[in-house]
PDB file of C-alpha atoms in Angstrom:
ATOM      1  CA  UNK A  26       0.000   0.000   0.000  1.00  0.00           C
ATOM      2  CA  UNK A  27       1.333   3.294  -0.662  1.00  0.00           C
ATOM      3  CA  UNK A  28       1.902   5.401   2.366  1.00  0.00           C
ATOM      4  CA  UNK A  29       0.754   8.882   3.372  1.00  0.00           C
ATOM      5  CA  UNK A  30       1.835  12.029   2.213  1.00  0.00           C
ATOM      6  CA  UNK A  31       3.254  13.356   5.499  1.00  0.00           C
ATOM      7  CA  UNK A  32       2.049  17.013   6.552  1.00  0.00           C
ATOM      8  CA  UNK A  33       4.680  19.807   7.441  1.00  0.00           C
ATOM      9  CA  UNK A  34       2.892  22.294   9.778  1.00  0.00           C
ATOM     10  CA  UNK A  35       4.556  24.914  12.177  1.00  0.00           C
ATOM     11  CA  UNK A  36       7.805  25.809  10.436  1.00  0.00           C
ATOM     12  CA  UNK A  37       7.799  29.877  11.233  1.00  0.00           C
ATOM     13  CA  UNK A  38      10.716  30.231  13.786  1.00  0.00           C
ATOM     14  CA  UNK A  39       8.674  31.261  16.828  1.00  0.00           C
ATOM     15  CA  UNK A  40       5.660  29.124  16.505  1.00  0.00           C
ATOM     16  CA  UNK A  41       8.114  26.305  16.353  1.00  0.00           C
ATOM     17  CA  UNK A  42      10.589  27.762  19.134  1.00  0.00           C
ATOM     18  CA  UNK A  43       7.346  27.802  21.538  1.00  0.00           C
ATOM     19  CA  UNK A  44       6.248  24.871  19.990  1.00  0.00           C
ATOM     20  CA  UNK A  45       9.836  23.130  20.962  1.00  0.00           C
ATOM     21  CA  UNK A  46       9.941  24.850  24.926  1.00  0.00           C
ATOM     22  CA  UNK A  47       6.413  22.841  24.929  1.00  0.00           C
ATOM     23  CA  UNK A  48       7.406  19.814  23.733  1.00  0.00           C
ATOM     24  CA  UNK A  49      10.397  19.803  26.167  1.00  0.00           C
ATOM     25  CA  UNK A  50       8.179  19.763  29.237  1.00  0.00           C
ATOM     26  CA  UNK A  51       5.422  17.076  28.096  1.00  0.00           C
ATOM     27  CA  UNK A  52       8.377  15.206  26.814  1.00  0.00           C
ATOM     28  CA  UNK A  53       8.525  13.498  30.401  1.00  0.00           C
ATOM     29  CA  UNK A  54       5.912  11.331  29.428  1.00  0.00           C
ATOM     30  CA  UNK A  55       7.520   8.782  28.923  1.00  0.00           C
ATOM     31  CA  UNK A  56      10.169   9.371  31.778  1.00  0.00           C
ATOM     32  CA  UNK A  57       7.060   9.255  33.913  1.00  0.00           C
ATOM     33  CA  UNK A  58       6.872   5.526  33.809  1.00  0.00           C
ATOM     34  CA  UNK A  59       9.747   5.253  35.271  1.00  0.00           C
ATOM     35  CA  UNK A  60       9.401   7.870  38.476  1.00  0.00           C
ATOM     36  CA  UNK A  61       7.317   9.582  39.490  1.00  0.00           C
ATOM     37  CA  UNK A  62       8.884  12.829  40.054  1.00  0.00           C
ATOM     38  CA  UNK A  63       8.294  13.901  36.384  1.00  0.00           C
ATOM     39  CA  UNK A  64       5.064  15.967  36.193  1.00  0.00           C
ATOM     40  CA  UNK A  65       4.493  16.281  32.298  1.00  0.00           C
ATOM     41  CA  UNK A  66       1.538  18.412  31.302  1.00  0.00           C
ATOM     42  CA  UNK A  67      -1.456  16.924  29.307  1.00  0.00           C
ATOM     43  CA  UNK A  68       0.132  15.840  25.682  1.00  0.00           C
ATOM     44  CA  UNK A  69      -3.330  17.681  25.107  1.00  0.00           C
ATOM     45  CA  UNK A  70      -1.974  20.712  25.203  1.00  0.00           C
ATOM     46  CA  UNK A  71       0.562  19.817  22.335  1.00  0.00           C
ATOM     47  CA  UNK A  72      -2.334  20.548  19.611  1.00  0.00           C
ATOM     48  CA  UNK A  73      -2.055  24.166  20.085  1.00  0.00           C
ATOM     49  CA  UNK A  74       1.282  24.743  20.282  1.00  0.00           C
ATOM     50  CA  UNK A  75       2.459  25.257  16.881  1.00  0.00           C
ATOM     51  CA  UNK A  76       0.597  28.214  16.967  1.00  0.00           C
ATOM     52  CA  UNK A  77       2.202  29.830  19.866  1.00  0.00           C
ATOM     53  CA  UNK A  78       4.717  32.516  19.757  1.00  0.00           C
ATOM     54  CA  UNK A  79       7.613  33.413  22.265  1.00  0.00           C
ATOM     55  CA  UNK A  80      10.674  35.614  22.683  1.00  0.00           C
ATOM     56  CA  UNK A  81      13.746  34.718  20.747  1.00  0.00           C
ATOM     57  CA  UNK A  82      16.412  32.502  22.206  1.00  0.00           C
ATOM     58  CA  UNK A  83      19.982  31.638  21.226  1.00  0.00           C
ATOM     59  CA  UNK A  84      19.760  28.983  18.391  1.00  0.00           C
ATOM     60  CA  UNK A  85      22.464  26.771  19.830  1.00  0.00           C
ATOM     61  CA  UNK A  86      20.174  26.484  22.640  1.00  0.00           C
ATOM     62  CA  UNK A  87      17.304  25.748  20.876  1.00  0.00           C
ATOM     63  CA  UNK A  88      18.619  22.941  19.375  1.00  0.00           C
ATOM     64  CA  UNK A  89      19.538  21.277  23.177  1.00  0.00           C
ATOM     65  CA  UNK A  90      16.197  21.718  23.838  1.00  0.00           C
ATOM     66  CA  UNK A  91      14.876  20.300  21.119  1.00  0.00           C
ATOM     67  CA  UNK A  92      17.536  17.473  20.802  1.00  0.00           C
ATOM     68  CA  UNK A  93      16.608  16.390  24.681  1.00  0.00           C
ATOM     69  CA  UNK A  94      12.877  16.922  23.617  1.00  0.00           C
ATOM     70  CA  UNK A  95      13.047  14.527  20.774  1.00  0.00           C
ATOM     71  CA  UNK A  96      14.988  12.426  22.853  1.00  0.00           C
ATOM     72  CA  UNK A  97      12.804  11.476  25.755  1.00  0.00           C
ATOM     73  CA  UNK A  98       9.410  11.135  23.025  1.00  0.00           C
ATOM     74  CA  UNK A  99      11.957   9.094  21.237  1.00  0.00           C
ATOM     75  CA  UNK A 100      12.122   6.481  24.272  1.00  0.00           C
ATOM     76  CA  UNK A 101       8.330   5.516  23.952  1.00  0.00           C
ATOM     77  CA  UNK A 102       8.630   4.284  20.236  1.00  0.00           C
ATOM     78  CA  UNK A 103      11.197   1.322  19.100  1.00  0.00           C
ATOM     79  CA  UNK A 104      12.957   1.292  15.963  1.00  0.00           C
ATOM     80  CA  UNK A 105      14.721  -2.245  16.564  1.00  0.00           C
ATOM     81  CA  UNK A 106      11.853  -5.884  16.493  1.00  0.00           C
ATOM     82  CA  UNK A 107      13.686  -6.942  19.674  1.00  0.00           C
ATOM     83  CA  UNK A 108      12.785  -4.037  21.674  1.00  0.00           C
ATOM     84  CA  UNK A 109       9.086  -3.778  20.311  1.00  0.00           C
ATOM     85  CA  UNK A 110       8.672  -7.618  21.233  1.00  0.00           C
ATOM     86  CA  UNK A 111      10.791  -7.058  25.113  1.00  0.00           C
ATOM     87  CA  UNK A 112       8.305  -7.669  27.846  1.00  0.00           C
ATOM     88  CA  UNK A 113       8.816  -3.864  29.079  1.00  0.00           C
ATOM     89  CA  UNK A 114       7.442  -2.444  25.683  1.00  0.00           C
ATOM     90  CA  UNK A 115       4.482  -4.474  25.126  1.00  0.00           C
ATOM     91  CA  UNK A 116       3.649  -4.216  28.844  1.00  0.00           C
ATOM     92  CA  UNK A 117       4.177  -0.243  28.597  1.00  0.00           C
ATOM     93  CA  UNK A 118       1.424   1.841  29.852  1.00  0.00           C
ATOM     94  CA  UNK A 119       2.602   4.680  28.077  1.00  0.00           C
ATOM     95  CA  UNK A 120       0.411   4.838  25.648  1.00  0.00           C
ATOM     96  CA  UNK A 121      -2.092   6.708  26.214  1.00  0.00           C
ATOM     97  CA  UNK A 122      -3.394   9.052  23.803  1.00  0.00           C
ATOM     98  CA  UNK A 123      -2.409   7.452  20.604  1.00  0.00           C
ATOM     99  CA  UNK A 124      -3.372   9.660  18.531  1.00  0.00           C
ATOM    100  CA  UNK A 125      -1.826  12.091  20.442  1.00  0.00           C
ATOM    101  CA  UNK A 126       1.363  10.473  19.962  1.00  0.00           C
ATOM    102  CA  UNK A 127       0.610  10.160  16.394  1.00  0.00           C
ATOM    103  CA  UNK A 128      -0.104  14.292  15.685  1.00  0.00           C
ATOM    104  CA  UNK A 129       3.444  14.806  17.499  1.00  0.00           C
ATOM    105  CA  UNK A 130       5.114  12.572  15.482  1.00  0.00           C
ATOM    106  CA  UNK A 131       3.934  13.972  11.797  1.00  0.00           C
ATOM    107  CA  UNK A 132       4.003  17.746  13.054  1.00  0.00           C
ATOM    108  CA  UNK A 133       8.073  17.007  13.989  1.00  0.00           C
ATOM    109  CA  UNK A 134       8.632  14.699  10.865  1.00  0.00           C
ATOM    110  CA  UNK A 135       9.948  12.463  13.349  1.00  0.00           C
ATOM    111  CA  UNK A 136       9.714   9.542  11.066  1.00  0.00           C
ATOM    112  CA  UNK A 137      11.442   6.853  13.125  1.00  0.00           C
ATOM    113  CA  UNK A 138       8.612   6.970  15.541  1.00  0.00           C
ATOM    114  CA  UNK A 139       5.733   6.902  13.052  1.00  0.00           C
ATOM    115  CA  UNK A 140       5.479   3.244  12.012  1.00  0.00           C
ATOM    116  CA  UNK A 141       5.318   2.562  15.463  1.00  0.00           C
ATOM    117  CA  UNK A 142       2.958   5.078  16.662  1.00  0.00           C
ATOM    118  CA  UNK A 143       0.677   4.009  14.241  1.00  0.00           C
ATOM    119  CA  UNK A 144       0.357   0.585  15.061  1.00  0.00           C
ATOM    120  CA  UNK A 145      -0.169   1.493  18.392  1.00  0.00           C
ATOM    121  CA  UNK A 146      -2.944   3.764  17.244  1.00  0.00           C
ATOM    122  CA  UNK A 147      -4.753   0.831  15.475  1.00  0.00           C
ATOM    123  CA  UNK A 148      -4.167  -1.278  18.655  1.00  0.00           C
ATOM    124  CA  UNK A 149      -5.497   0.902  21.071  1.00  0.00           C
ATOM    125  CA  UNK A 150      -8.384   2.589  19.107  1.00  0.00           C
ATOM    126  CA  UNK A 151     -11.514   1.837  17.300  1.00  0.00           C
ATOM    127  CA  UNK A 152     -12.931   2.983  14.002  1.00  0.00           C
ATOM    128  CA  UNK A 153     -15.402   5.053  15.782  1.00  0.00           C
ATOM    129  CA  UNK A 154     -11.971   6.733  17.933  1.00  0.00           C
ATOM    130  CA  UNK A 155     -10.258   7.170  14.706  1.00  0.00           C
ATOM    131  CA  UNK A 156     -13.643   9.228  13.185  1.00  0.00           C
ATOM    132  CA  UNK A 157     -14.145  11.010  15.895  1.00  0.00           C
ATOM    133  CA  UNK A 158     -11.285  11.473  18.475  1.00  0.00           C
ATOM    134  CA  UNK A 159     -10.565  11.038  22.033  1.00  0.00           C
ATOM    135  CA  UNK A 160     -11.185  12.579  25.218  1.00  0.00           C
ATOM    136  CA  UNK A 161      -8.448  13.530  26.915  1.00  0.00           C
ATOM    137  CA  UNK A 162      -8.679  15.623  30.151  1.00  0.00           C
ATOM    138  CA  UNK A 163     -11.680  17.748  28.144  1.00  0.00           C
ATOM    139  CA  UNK A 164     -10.637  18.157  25.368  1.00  0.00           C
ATOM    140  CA  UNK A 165     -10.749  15.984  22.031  1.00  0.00           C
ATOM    141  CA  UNK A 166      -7.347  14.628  20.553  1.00  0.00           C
ATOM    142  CA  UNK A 167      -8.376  13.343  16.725  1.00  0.00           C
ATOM    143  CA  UNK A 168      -6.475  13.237  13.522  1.00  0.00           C
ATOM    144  CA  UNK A 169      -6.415  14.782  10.372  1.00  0.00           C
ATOM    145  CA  UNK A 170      -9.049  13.678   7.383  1.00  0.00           C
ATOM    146  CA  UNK A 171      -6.033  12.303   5.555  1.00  0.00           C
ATOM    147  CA  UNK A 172      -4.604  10.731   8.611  1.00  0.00           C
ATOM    148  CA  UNK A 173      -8.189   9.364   9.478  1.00  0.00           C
ATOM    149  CA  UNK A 174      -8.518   7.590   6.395  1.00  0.00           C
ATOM    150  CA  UNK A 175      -4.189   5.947   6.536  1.00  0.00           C
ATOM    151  CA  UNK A 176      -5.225   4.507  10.208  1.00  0.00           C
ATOM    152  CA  UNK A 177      -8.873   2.702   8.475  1.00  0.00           C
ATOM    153  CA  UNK A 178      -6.911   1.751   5.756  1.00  0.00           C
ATOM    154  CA  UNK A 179      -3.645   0.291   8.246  1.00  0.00           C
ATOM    155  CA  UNK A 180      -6.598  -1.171  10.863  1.00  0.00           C
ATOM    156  CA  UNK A 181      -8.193  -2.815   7.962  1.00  0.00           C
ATOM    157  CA  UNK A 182      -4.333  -4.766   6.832  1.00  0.00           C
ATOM    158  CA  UNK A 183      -2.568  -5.053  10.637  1.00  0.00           C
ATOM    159  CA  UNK A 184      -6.256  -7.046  11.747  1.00  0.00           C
ATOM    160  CA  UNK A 185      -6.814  -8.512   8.666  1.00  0.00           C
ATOM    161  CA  UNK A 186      -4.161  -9.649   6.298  1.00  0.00           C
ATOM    162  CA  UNK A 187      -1.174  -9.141   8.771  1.00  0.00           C
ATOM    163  CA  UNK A 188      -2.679 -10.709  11.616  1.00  0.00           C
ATOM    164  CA  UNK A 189      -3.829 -14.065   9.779  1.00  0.00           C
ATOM    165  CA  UNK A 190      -0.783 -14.142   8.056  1.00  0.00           C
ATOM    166  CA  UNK A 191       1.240 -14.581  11.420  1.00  0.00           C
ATOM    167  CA  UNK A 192      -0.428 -17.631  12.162  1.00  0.00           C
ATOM    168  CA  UNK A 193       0.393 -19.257   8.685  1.00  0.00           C
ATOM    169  CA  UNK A 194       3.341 -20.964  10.490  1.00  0.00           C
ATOM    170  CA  UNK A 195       1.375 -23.264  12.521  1.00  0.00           C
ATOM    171  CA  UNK A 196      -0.801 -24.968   9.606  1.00  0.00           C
ATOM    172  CA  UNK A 197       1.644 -24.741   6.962  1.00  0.00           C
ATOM    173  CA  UNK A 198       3.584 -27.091   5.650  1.00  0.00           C
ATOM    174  CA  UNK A 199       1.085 -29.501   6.772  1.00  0.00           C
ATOM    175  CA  UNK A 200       1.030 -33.085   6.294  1.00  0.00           C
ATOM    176  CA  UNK A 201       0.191 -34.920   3.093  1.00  0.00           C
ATOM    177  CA  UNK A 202      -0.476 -38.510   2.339  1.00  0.00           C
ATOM    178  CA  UNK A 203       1.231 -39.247   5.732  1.00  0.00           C
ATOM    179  CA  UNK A 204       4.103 -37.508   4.198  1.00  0.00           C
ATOM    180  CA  UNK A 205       5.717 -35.089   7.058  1.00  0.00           C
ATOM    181  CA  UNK A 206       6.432 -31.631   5.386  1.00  0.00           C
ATOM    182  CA  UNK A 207       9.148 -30.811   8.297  1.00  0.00           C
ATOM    183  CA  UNK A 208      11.805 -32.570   8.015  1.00  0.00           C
ATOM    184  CA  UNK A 209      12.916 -34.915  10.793  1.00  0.00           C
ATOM    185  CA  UNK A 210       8.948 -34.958  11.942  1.00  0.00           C
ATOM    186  CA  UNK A 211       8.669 -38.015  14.326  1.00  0.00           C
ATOM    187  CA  UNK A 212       4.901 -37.916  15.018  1.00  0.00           C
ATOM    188  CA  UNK A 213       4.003 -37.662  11.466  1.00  0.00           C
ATOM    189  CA  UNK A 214      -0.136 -36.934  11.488  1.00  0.00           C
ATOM    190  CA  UNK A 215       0.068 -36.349  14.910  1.00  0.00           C
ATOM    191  CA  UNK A 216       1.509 -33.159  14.673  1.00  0.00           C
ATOM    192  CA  UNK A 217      -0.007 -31.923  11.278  1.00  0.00           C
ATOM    193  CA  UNK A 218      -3.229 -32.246  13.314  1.00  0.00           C
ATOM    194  CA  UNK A 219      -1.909 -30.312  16.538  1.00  0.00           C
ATOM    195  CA  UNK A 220      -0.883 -27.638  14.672  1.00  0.00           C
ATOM    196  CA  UNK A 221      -3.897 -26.892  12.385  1.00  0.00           C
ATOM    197  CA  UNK A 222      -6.224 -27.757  16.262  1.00  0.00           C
ATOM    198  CA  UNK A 223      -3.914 -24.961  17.211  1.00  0.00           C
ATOM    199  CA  UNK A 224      -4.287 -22.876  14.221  1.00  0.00           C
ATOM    200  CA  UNK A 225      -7.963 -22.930  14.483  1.00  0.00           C
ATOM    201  CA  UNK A 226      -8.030 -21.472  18.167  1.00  0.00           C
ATOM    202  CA  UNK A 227      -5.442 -19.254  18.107  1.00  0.00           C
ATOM    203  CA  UNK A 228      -7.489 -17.721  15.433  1.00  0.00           C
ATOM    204  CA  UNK A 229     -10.328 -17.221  17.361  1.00  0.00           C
ATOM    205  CA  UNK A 230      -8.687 -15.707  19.736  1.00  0.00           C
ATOM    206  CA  UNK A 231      -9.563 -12.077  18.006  1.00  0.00           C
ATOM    207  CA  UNK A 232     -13.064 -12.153  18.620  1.00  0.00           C
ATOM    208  CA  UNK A 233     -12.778 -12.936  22.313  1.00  0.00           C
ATOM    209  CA  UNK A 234      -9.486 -11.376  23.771  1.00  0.00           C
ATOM    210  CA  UNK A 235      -8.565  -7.665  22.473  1.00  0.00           C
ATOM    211  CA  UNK A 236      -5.148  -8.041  23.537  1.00  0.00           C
ATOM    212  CA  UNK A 237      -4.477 -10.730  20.380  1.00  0.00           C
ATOM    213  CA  UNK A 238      -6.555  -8.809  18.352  1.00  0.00           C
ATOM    214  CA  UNK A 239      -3.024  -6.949  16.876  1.00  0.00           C
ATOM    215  CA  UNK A 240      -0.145  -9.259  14.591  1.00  0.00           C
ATOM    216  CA  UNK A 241       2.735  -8.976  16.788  1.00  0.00           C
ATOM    217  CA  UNK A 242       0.171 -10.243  20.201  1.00  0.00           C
ATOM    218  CA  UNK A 243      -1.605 -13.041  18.243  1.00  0.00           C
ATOM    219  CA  UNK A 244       1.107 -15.380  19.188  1.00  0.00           C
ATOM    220  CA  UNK A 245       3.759 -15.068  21.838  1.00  0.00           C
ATOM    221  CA  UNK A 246       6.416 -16.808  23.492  1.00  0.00           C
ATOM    222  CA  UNK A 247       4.075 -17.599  26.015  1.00  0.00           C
ATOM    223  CA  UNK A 248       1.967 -19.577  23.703  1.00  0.00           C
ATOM    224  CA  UNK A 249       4.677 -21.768  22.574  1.00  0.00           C
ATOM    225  CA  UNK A 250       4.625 -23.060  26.229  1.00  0.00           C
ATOM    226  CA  UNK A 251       1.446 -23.063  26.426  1.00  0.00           C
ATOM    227  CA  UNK A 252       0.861 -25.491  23.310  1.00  0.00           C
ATOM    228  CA  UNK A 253       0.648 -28.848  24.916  1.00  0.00           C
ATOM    229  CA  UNK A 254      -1.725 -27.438  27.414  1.00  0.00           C
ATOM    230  CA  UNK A 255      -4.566 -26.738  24.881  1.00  0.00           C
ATOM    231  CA  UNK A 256      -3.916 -29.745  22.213  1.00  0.00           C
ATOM    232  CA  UNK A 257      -1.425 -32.733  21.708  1.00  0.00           C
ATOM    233  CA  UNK A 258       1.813 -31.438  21.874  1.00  0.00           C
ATOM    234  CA  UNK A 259       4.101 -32.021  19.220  1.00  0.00           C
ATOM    235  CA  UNK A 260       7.711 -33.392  18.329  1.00  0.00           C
ATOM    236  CA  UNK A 261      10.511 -30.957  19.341  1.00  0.00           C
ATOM    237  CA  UNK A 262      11.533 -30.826  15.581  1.00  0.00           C
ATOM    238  CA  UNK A 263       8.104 -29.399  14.106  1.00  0.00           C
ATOM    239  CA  UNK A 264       8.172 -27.072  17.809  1.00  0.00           C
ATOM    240  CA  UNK A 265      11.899 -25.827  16.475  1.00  0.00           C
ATOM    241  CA  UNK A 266      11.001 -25.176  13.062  1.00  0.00           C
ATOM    242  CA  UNK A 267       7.423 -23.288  14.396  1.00  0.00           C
ATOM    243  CA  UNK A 268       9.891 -21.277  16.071  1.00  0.00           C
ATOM    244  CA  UNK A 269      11.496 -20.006  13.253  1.00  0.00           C
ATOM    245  CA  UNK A 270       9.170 -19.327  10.840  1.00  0.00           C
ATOM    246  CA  UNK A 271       7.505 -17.536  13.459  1.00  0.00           C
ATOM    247  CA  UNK A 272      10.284 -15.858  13.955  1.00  0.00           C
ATOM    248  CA  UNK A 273      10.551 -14.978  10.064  1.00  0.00           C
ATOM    249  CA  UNK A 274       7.202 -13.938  10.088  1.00  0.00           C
ATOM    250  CA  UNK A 275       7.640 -11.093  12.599  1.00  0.00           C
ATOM    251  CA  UNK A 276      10.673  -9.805  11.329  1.00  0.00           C
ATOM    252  CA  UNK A 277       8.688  -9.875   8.235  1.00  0.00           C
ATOM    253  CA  UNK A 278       6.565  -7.767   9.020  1.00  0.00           C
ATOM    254  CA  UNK A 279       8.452  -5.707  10.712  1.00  0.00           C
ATOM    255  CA  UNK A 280      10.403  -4.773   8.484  1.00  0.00           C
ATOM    256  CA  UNK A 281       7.078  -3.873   6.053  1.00  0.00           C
ATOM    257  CA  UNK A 282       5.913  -1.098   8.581  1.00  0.00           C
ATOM    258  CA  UNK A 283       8.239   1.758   6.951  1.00  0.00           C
ATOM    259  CA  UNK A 284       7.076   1.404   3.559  1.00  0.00           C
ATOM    260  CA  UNK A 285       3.652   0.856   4.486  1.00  0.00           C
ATOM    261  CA  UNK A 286       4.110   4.049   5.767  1.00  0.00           C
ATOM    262  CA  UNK A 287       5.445   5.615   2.789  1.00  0.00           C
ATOM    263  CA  UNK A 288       9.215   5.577   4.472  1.00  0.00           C
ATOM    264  CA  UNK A 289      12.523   4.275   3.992  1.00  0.00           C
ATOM    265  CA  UNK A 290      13.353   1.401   6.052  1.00  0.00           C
ATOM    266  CA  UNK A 291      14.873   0.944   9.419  1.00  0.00           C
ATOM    267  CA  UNK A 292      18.144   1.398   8.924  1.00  0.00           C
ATOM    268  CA  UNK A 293      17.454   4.846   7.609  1.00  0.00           C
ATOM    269  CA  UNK A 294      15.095   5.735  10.072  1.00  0.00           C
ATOM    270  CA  UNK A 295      17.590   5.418  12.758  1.00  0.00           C
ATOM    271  CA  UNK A 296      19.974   7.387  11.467  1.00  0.00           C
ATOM    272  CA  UNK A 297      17.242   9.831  10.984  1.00  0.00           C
ATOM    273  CA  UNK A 298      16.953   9.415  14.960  1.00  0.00           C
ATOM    274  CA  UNK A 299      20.164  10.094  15.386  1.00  0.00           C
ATOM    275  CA  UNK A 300      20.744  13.335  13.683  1.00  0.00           C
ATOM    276  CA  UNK A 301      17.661  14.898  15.012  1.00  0.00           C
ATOM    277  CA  UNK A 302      18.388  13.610  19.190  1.00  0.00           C
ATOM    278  CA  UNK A 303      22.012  13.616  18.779  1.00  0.00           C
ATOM    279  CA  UNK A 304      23.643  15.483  15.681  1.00  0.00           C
ATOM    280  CA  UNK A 305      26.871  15.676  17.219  1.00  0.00           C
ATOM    281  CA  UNK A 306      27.312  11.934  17.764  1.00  0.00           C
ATOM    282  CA  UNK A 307      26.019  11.627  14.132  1.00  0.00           C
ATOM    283  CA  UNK A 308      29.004  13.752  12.899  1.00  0.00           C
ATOM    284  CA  UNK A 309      31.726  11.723  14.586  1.00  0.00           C
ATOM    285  CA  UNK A 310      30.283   8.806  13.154  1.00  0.00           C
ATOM    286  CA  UNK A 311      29.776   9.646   9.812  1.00  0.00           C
ATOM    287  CA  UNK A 312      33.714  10.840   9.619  1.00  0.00           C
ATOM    288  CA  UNK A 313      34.852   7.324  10.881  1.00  0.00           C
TER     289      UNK A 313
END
């Protein structure tokens, strides 16, 4: 699918100078999580902020600011598969506001945290949210009418397509003729039948739990444990190579999220990250 156009909104150098002081203080939101001492204000209050103006401050400093800014928002949103999958992200409670997180991340062209933030938007909010915004401390958060009709569009393929297509690993290859498909298979129908028992409740697990409603939360870790408990379990070779094409299959799509998007890929998104939270670091590394 081809991505959104990406809006560019508050460029005049004191909408965007107030805009950054802003953004520097609700920028503990994410810090909150981890004490308690940081007091962030509403990420409400970031809507109106491009259109704020403010005295004139040395440039040099404005870039700190915004550096550390970007920074902290930075820490919500993962650019690596290992760090969306660790226990600590998907457990996060930082994410309130999605859409919130969403607007911030298209008004700052902060591109390494939009594939992210948007998947997190379709996980956390219905069609009817997307239409017509959220509530947040009185007053209503929503996106743009381009931006409304990207998330439909990316709810529509991350529950649909993406989401069935993660489970493809546990029915396929499947036996045939009493013919194991995995090689080294020691339980033959056995385990062709396990898997596709497994298949078929895993994929019911949409319509009755929300929280494996999403592509990357279908199927867990946990759930490989879990196997035996729920149907026959099977031989450690099919378990092994379950495993990896599971495996394959997240990184998979993973690695789709940028150009669904309409971005470059990963690599080039953290770069991106790196320049805008810490240019300096960026130059030494580029002259190596």
């Amino acid at each position: 699918m081809e991505g959104r156009k990406h809006r560019d909104v508050g460029k005049s150098t004191s909408s965007r100078l107030a805009y950054d002081i802003l953004l520097f203080r609700i920028s503990g939101d994410n810090l909150a999580v981890h004490s308690s001492i940081f007091q962030p204000l509403s990420i409400a209050h970031l809507v109106p902020c491009p259109l704020c103006s403010t005295s004139y401050e040395p440039q040099v400093r404005r870039q700190d600011l915004r550096g550390r800014a970007l920074g902290h928002l930075s820490e919500g949103p993962p650019t690596s598969l290992s760090d969306f999958l660790s226990p600590r992200n998907l457990k996060s409670s930082s994410w309130a506001n999605p859409s919130g997180k969403y607007n911030i991340a298209i008004i700052l062209s902060a591109e390494w945290m939009i594939p992210v933030t948007l998947y997190r938007l379709c996980q956390h909010m219905n069609e009817t949210e997307i239409l017509d915004g959220i509530n947040v401390q009185g007053r209503t958060v929503r996106l743009d009418r381009r931006d409304q009709i990207f998330a439909l569009k990316a709810v529509t393929f991350l529950r649909g397509d993406a989401r069935s297509e993660m489970l493809e690993f546990l029915c396929t290859p499947f036996e045939i003729y009493n013919t194991p498909q995995i090689s080294g298979c020691r339980n033959g129908a056995i385990c062709s039948f396990s898997r596709l028992q497994m298949h078929a409740i895993a994929d019911g697990w949409r319509r009755t739990d929300r929280g494996h409603h999403m592509p990357f939360t279908i199927w867990t870790s946990d759930d490989f444990d879990d196997f035996g408990k729920k149907v026959k379990i099977v031989c450690s070779m099919c378990l092994a190579a379950m495993k990896k094409a599971h495996m394959r299959a997240l990184q998979q799509l993973w690695d789709q999220l940028p150009g669904f998007c309409g971005l470059s890929g990963w690599t080039d998104l953290r770069q991106k990250k790196l320049e805008a939270v810490n240019p300096i670091k960026a130059k030494m590394l580029a002259s190596l």
